[in-house]
Amino acid sequence: MINIQKSERSMKSNFNYDDFVFGVQPTDHILLSNYKDGTWQSPSIMPYADIKMSPMSLCLHYGQTVFEGMKAFRQDNGQVIIFRPDKHFRRFNVSLERMCMPAVGQDLFIEGMKELVRLEEHWLPEEQEISLYIRPFMIATEPRLGVKVSDEYLFCIVCTPMGLYYSEPVRLKVETEFVRAAEGGVGYAKCGGNYGAAFYPAQQAKIQGYDQVIWTDAKTHEYIEEAGTMNIAIVIDNRLITPKLSTSILDGVTRSSIMQIAKDMGMIVEERKVQLQELIDEFQSDKKIEIFGVGTAAVISPVKCINILGTEYYPYTANDAIMFKLKKQLDDIRKGRSSDKYNWNWFI
């Protein structure tokens, strides 16, 4: 049973859908549930407000933080769906297990999320291409200094309106000095430390004129892994190629969806190691190569320039590129324009 306290006034009335920055404006409510004495307490949905916590909370010192990111969409017929919350739920618990944090049940994660989105669906306009970004997260809240696994946690879900994460094709630099994650580490977990550790090399790349980096394997720096905010996919000769999952690569939900759509379109899908030299050779052969990022926030982000070992190459980004056909297929499923044969859409 979820205790619901509705906000008296919606912040939506002051929100400008034509000019906003992603991640700044929360919607009206937040879902909260505390974990203490080995059990989750009854969740509450209440008006959005700051969280009060001790400065000694373990999450602030030792990194026990995990989050997810997914979206709700308004279909053309007006119905609202959450896209693949079951896969996000499973990934969230995989991340929690790696970070020694208690599992969250499906009733709390999915049913709680559906109740929250029901309250916030008025933030989804009827006509504009706006989604509702949903951010479940968990933090360790036990007030104690000392390197230990916390005994207390807070689980929350917040939402925010979202348009395009990258409004233009991106410029990426392949990173061969710094490391995002190593095999055996936490690269496959969606924990805060993965992102904090990536800031410095990403900032250096921005100074050099690039939007993000593509990480390479920690051991040899010979194989591409993923970009800072998304998985990486490559199209060559009707083949969709993406790095094989490992303990250093996040199991992207959009990645999984695009791979299935590509198979349905008759493409050959190769999930394998991708060597930098292979990419260089393909570019030097003058083949038409598409490279794009895939992720919940980014959806499909075309790469217009990629720096590999100091040389810039320019993937194909014209309107007839296959990646845009993949994106259209995904959009059509989400918006109810084509058959959802894999039951990815969960109606609220």
Tab-separated table of C-alpha atoms in Angstrom, residues 98-327:
chain	number	residue	atom	x	y	z
A	98	ARG	CA	27.286	-5.516	-6.842
A	99	MET	CA	27.245	-2.571	-4.437
A	100	CYS	CA	26.148	-4.702	-1.442
A	101	MET	CA	22.796	-2.931	-1.234
A	102	PRO	CA	19.423	-4.574	-0.492
A	103	ALA	CA	17.255	-5.692	-3.394
A	104	VAL	CA	14.068	-3.806	-4.237
A	105	GLY	CA	10.903	-5.784	-4.920
A	106	GLN	CA	8.839	-5.419	-8.066
A	107	ASP	CA	5.876	-3.999	-6.141
A	108	LEU	CA	7.989	-1.147	-4.816
A	109	PHE	CA	9.923	-0.483	-8.030
A	110	ILE	CA	7.371	-0.980	-10.810
A	111	GLU	CA	4.025	-0.513	-9.058
A	112	GLY	CA	5.368	2.469	-7.130
A	113	MET	CA	6.671	3.946	-10.373
A	114	LYS	CA	3.344	3.457	-12.125
A	115	GLU	CA	1.518	5.249	-9.298
A	116	LEU	CA	3.998	8.123	-9.525
A	117	VAL	CA	3.683	8.408	-13.307
A	118	ARG	CA	-0.115	8.406	-13.019
A	119	LEU	CA	0.205	11.522	-10.882
A	120	GLU	CA	2.683	13.130	-13.282
A	121	GLU	CA	1.289	12.176	-16.688
A	122	HIS	CA	-0.072	15.684	-17.180
A	123	TRP	CA	3.582	16.695	-17.716
A	124	LEU	CA	3.457	14.807	-21.044
A	125	PRO	CA	2.018	17.109	-23.731
A	126	GLU	CA	-0.357	15.721	-26.333
A	127	GLU	CA	1.594	16.806	-29.410
A	128	GLN	CA	5.192	17.706	-28.585
A	129	GLU	CA	7.990	15.139	-28.722
A	130	ILE	CA	8.519	15.219	-24.972
A	131	SER	CA	9.094	12.196	-22.755
A	132	LEU	CA	9.026	11.869	-18.993
A	133	TYR	CA	12.429	10.786	-17.728
A	134	ILE	CA	12.136	8.579	-14.625
A	135	ARG	CA	15.031	8.335	-12.173
A	136	PRO	CA	14.854	5.623	-9.482
A	137	PHE	CA	17.847	5.671	-7.151
A	138	MET	CA	19.072	4.344	-3.831
A	139	ILE	CA	21.541	5.799	-1.343
A	140	ALA	CA	23.103	4.519	1.873
A	141	THR	CA	21.813	6.645	4.745
A	142	GLU	CA	23.232	5.082	7.908
A	143	PRO	CA	24.832	8.006	9.838
A	144	ARG	CA	28.258	6.587	10.589
A	145	LEU	CA	31.843	7.254	9.600
A	146	GLY	CA	33.668	4.021	8.914
A	147	VAL	CA	34.276	1.921	5.825
A	148	LYS	CA	31.405	-0.523	6.028
A	149	VAL	CA	28.286	-1.689	4.224
A	150	SER	CA	25.378	0.466	5.322
A	151	ASP	CA	22.487	-0.994	7.315
A	152	GLU	CA	20.068	1.781	6.257
A	153	TYR	CA	19.005	3.017	2.818
A	154	LEU	CA	16.641	5.375	1.064
A	155	PHE	CA	14.959	4.428	-2.217
A	156	CYS	CA	13.507	7.283	-4.279
A	157	ILE	CA	11.950	7.917	-7.664
A	158	VAL	CA	11.840	11.369	-9.250
A	159	CYS	CA	10.767	12.487	-12.732
A	160	THR	CA	11.666	15.320	-15.088
A	161	PRO	CA	10.516	16.336	-18.602
A	162	MET	CA	12.899	15.519	-21.429
A	163	GLY	CA	13.359	16.479	-25.064
A	164	LEU	CA	16.503	15.638	-27.065
A	165	TYR	CA	19.611	14.885	-24.979
A	166	TYR	CA	21.936	15.685	-27.870
A	167	SER	CA	20.285	18.112	-30.278
A	168	GLU	CA	23.005	17.692	-32.929
A	169	PRO	CA	25.263	14.844	-34.132
A	170	VAL	CA	28.161	14.462	-31.718
A	171	ARG	CA	31.934	14.571	-31.930
A	172	LEU	CA	33.654	11.805	-29.965
A	173	LYS	CA	37.237	11.090	-28.987
A	174	VAL	CA	38.454	7.547	-28.414
A	175	GLU	CA	40.139	7.535	-24.987
A	176	THR	CA	43.325	5.468	-24.788
A	177	GLU	CA	44.959	6.909	-21.659
A	178	PHE	CA	42.321	7.088	-18.946
A	179	VAL	CA	40.069	4.220	-17.861
A	180	ARG	CA	36.346	4.167	-17.089
A	181	ALA	CA	36.168	0.611	-15.766
A	182	ALA	CA	38.183	-2.591	-15.735
A	183	GLU	CA	37.047	-6.204	-16.042
A	184	GLY	CA	36.025	-7.433	-12.617
A	185	GLY	CA	35.087	-3.938	-11.474
A	186	VAL	CA	31.746	-2.148	-11.347
A	187	GLY	CA	31.505	-0.968	-14.946
A	188	TYR	CA	28.365	-3.029	-15.545
A	189	ALA	CA	26.661	-1.519	-12.489
A	190	LYS	CA	24.868	1.816	-12.710
A	191	CYS	CA	26.566	3.300	-9.672
A	192	GLY	CA	27.572	6.894	-9.132
A	193	GLY	CA	31.307	6.200	-8.954
A	194	ASN	CA	31.441	5.142	-12.601
A	195	TYR	CA	30.310	8.593	-13.653
A	196	GLY	CA	32.378	10.600	-11.184
A	197	ALA	CA	35.560	8.831	-12.290
A	198	ALA	CA	34.786	9.676	-15.922
A	199	PHE	CA	34.432	13.432	-15.472
A	200	TYR	CA	38.097	14.428	-15.780
A	201	PRO	CA	38.904	12.749	-19.129
A	202	ALA	CA	35.500	13.787	-20.481
A	203	GLN	CA	36.225	17.396	-19.543
A	204	GLN	CA	39.637	17.219	-21.200
A	205	ALA	CA	37.963	15.929	-24.362
A	206	LYS	CA	35.503	18.849	-24.283
A	207	ILE	CA	38.389	21.307	-24.045
A	208	GLN	CA	39.730	19.680	-27.217
A	209	GLY	CA	36.408	20.195	-28.999
A	210	TYR	CA	34.657	16.857	-28.454
A	211	ASP	CA	31.287	16.181	-26.843
A	212	GLN	CA	32.251	12.938	-25.129
A	213	VAL	CA	34.750	10.102	-25.105
A	214	ILE	CA	34.543	6.494	-26.219
A	215	TRP	CA	36.199	4.325	-23.607
A	216	THR	CA	38.546	1.503	-24.508
A	217	ASP	CA	39.374	-1.632	-22.529
A	218	ALA	CA	41.501	-0.989	-19.446
A	219	LYS	CA	44.108	-3.650	-20.207
A	220	THR	CA	45.219	-2.940	-23.773
A	221	HIS	CA	43.244	0.135	-24.954
A	222	GLU	CA	42.802	-1.715	-28.250
A	223	TYR	CA	39.042	-2.366	-28.119
A	224	ILE	CA	36.169	0.106	-27.842
A	225	GLU	CA	33.686	-0.364	-24.997
A	226	GLU	CA	31.120	2.414	-24.524
A	227	ALA	CA	30.763	6.181	-24.522
A	228	GLY	CA	30.337	8.339	-21.455
A	229	THR	CA	26.534	8.451	-21.573
A	230	MET	CA	25.621	5.654	-23.980
A	231	ASN	CA	26.521	2.352	-25.584
A	232	ILE	CA	28.143	2.412	-29.021
A	233	ALA	CA	26.847	0.822	-32.229
A	234	ILE	CA	28.354	0.649	-35.726
A	235	VAL	CA	26.694	-0.077	-39.066
A	236	ILE	CA	28.801	-1.462	-41.935
A	237	ASP	CA	27.408	-3.364	-44.953
A	238	ASN	CA	23.987	-4.013	-43.377
A	239	ARG	CA	25.681	-5.294	-40.222
A	240	LEU	CA	24.982	-3.808	-36.803
A	241	ILE	CA	28.085	-4.243	-34.654
A	242	THR	CA	28.272	-3.467	-30.950
A	243	PRO	CA	30.820	-4.371	-28.265
A	244	LYS	CA	30.041	-7.572	-26.393
A	245	LEU	CA	28.815	-7.116	-22.837
A	246	SER	CA	31.291	-7.673	-20.038
A	247	THR	CA	31.768	-6.628	-16.422
A	248	SER	CA	33.064	-3.287	-17.712
A	249	ILE	CA	30.149	-2.473	-20.056
A	250	LEU	CA	26.625	-1.485	-19.051
A	251	ASP	CA	23.801	-3.668	-20.349
A	252	GLY	CA	21.886	-0.886	-22.073
A	253	VAL	CA	18.128	-1.238	-22.454
A	254	THR	CA	18.061	0.889	-25.614
A	255	ARG	CA	21.015	-1.138	-26.919
A	256	SER	CA	19.051	-4.344	-26.400
A	257	SER	CA	15.964	-2.880	-28.091
A	258	ILE	CA	17.870	-1.592	-31.127
A	259	MET	CA	19.611	-4.952	-31.571
A	260	GLN	CA	16.244	-6.716	-31.692
A	261	ILE	CA	14.772	-4.158	-34.096
A	262	ALA	CA	17.817	-4.525	-36.369
A	263	LYS	CA	17.313	-8.309	-36.469
A	264	ASP	CA	13.642	-7.789	-37.312
A	265	MET	CA	14.730	-5.523	-40.196
A	266	GLY	CA	16.873	-8.328	-41.602
A	267	MET	CA	20.221	-6.935	-40.493
A	268	ILE	CA	23.093	-9.085	-39.300
A	269	VAL	CA	23.742	-8.263	-35.644
A	270	GLU	CA	27.243	-8.880	-34.326
A	271	GLU	CA	27.850	-8.563	-30.595
A	272	ARG	CA	31.613	-8.894	-30.284
A	273	LYS	CA	34.901	-7.195	-29.531
A	274	VAL	CA	35.554	-4.224	-31.805
A	275	GLN	CA	39.206	-3.374	-32.326
A	276	LEU	CA	40.325	0.193	-33.023
A	277	GLN	CA	42.464	-0.973	-35.913
A	278	GLU	CA	39.429	-2.631	-37.486
A	279	LEU	CA	37.605	0.703	-37.446
A	280	ILE	CA	40.622	2.499	-38.897
A	281	ASP	CA	40.881	-0.067	-41.693
A	282	GLU	CA	37.174	0.272	-42.503
A	283	PHE	CA	37.405	4.057	-42.675
A	284	GLN	CA	40.517	3.895	-44.859
A	285	SER	CA	38.709	1.560	-47.267
A	286	ASP	CA	36.221	4.374	-47.926
A	287	LYS	CA	33.252	2.305	-46.825
A	288	LYS	CA	30.054	3.972	-45.663
A	289	ILE	CA	30.268	3.612	-41.895
A	290	GLU	CA	27.667	4.736	-39.393
A	291	ILE	CA	28.545	5.146	-35.730
A	292	PHE	CA	25.975	6.141	-33.152
A	293	GLY	CA	25.352	6.114	-29.439
A	294	VAL	CA	22.354	4.323	-27.928
A	295	GLY	CA	20.951	5.028	-24.489
A	296	THR	CA	17.827	5.917	-22.543
A	297	ALA	CA	18.635	9.617	-22.521
A	298	ALA	CA	20.457	9.760	-25.839
A	299	VAL	CA	18.114	7.307	-27.667
A	300	ILE	CA	20.129	7.258	-30.923
A	301	SER	CA	22.803	9.934	-31.245
A	302	PRO	CA	24.636	10.097	-34.598
A	303	VAL	CA	28.411	10.483	-34.439
A	304	LYS	CA	29.611	12.965	-37.053
A	305	CYS	CA	33.278	12.872	-36.087
A	306	ILE	CA	35.416	10.348	-34.229
A	307	ASN	CA	39.033	10.898	-33.204
A	308	ILE	CA	40.951	7.611	-33.221
A	309	LEU	CA	44.561	7.838	-32.071
A	310	GLY	CA	44.810	11.483	-33.126
A	311	THR	CA	43.156	11.181	-36.550
A	312	GLU	CA	39.621	12.374	-37.186
A	313	TYR	CA	37.235	10.218	-39.215
A	314	TYR	CA	33.771	11.188	-40.385
A	315	PRO	CA	30.978	8.572	-40.223
A	316	TYR	CA	27.927	8.722	-42.471
A	317	THR	CA	25.072	10.794	-41.025
A	318	ALA	CA	22.831	11.605	-44.011
A	319	ASN	CA	19.054	11.351	-43.663
A	320	ASP	CA	18.931	7.910	-45.309
A	321	ALA	CA	21.299	6.377	-42.730
A	322	ILE	CA	20.139	3.065	-41.276
A	323	MET	CA	20.365	4.397	-37.717
A	324	PHE	CA	17.477	6.767	-38.415
A	325	LYS	CA	15.362	3.861	-39.660
A	326	LEU	CA	16.160	2.006	-36.431
A	327	LYS	CA	15.216	5.059	-34.397
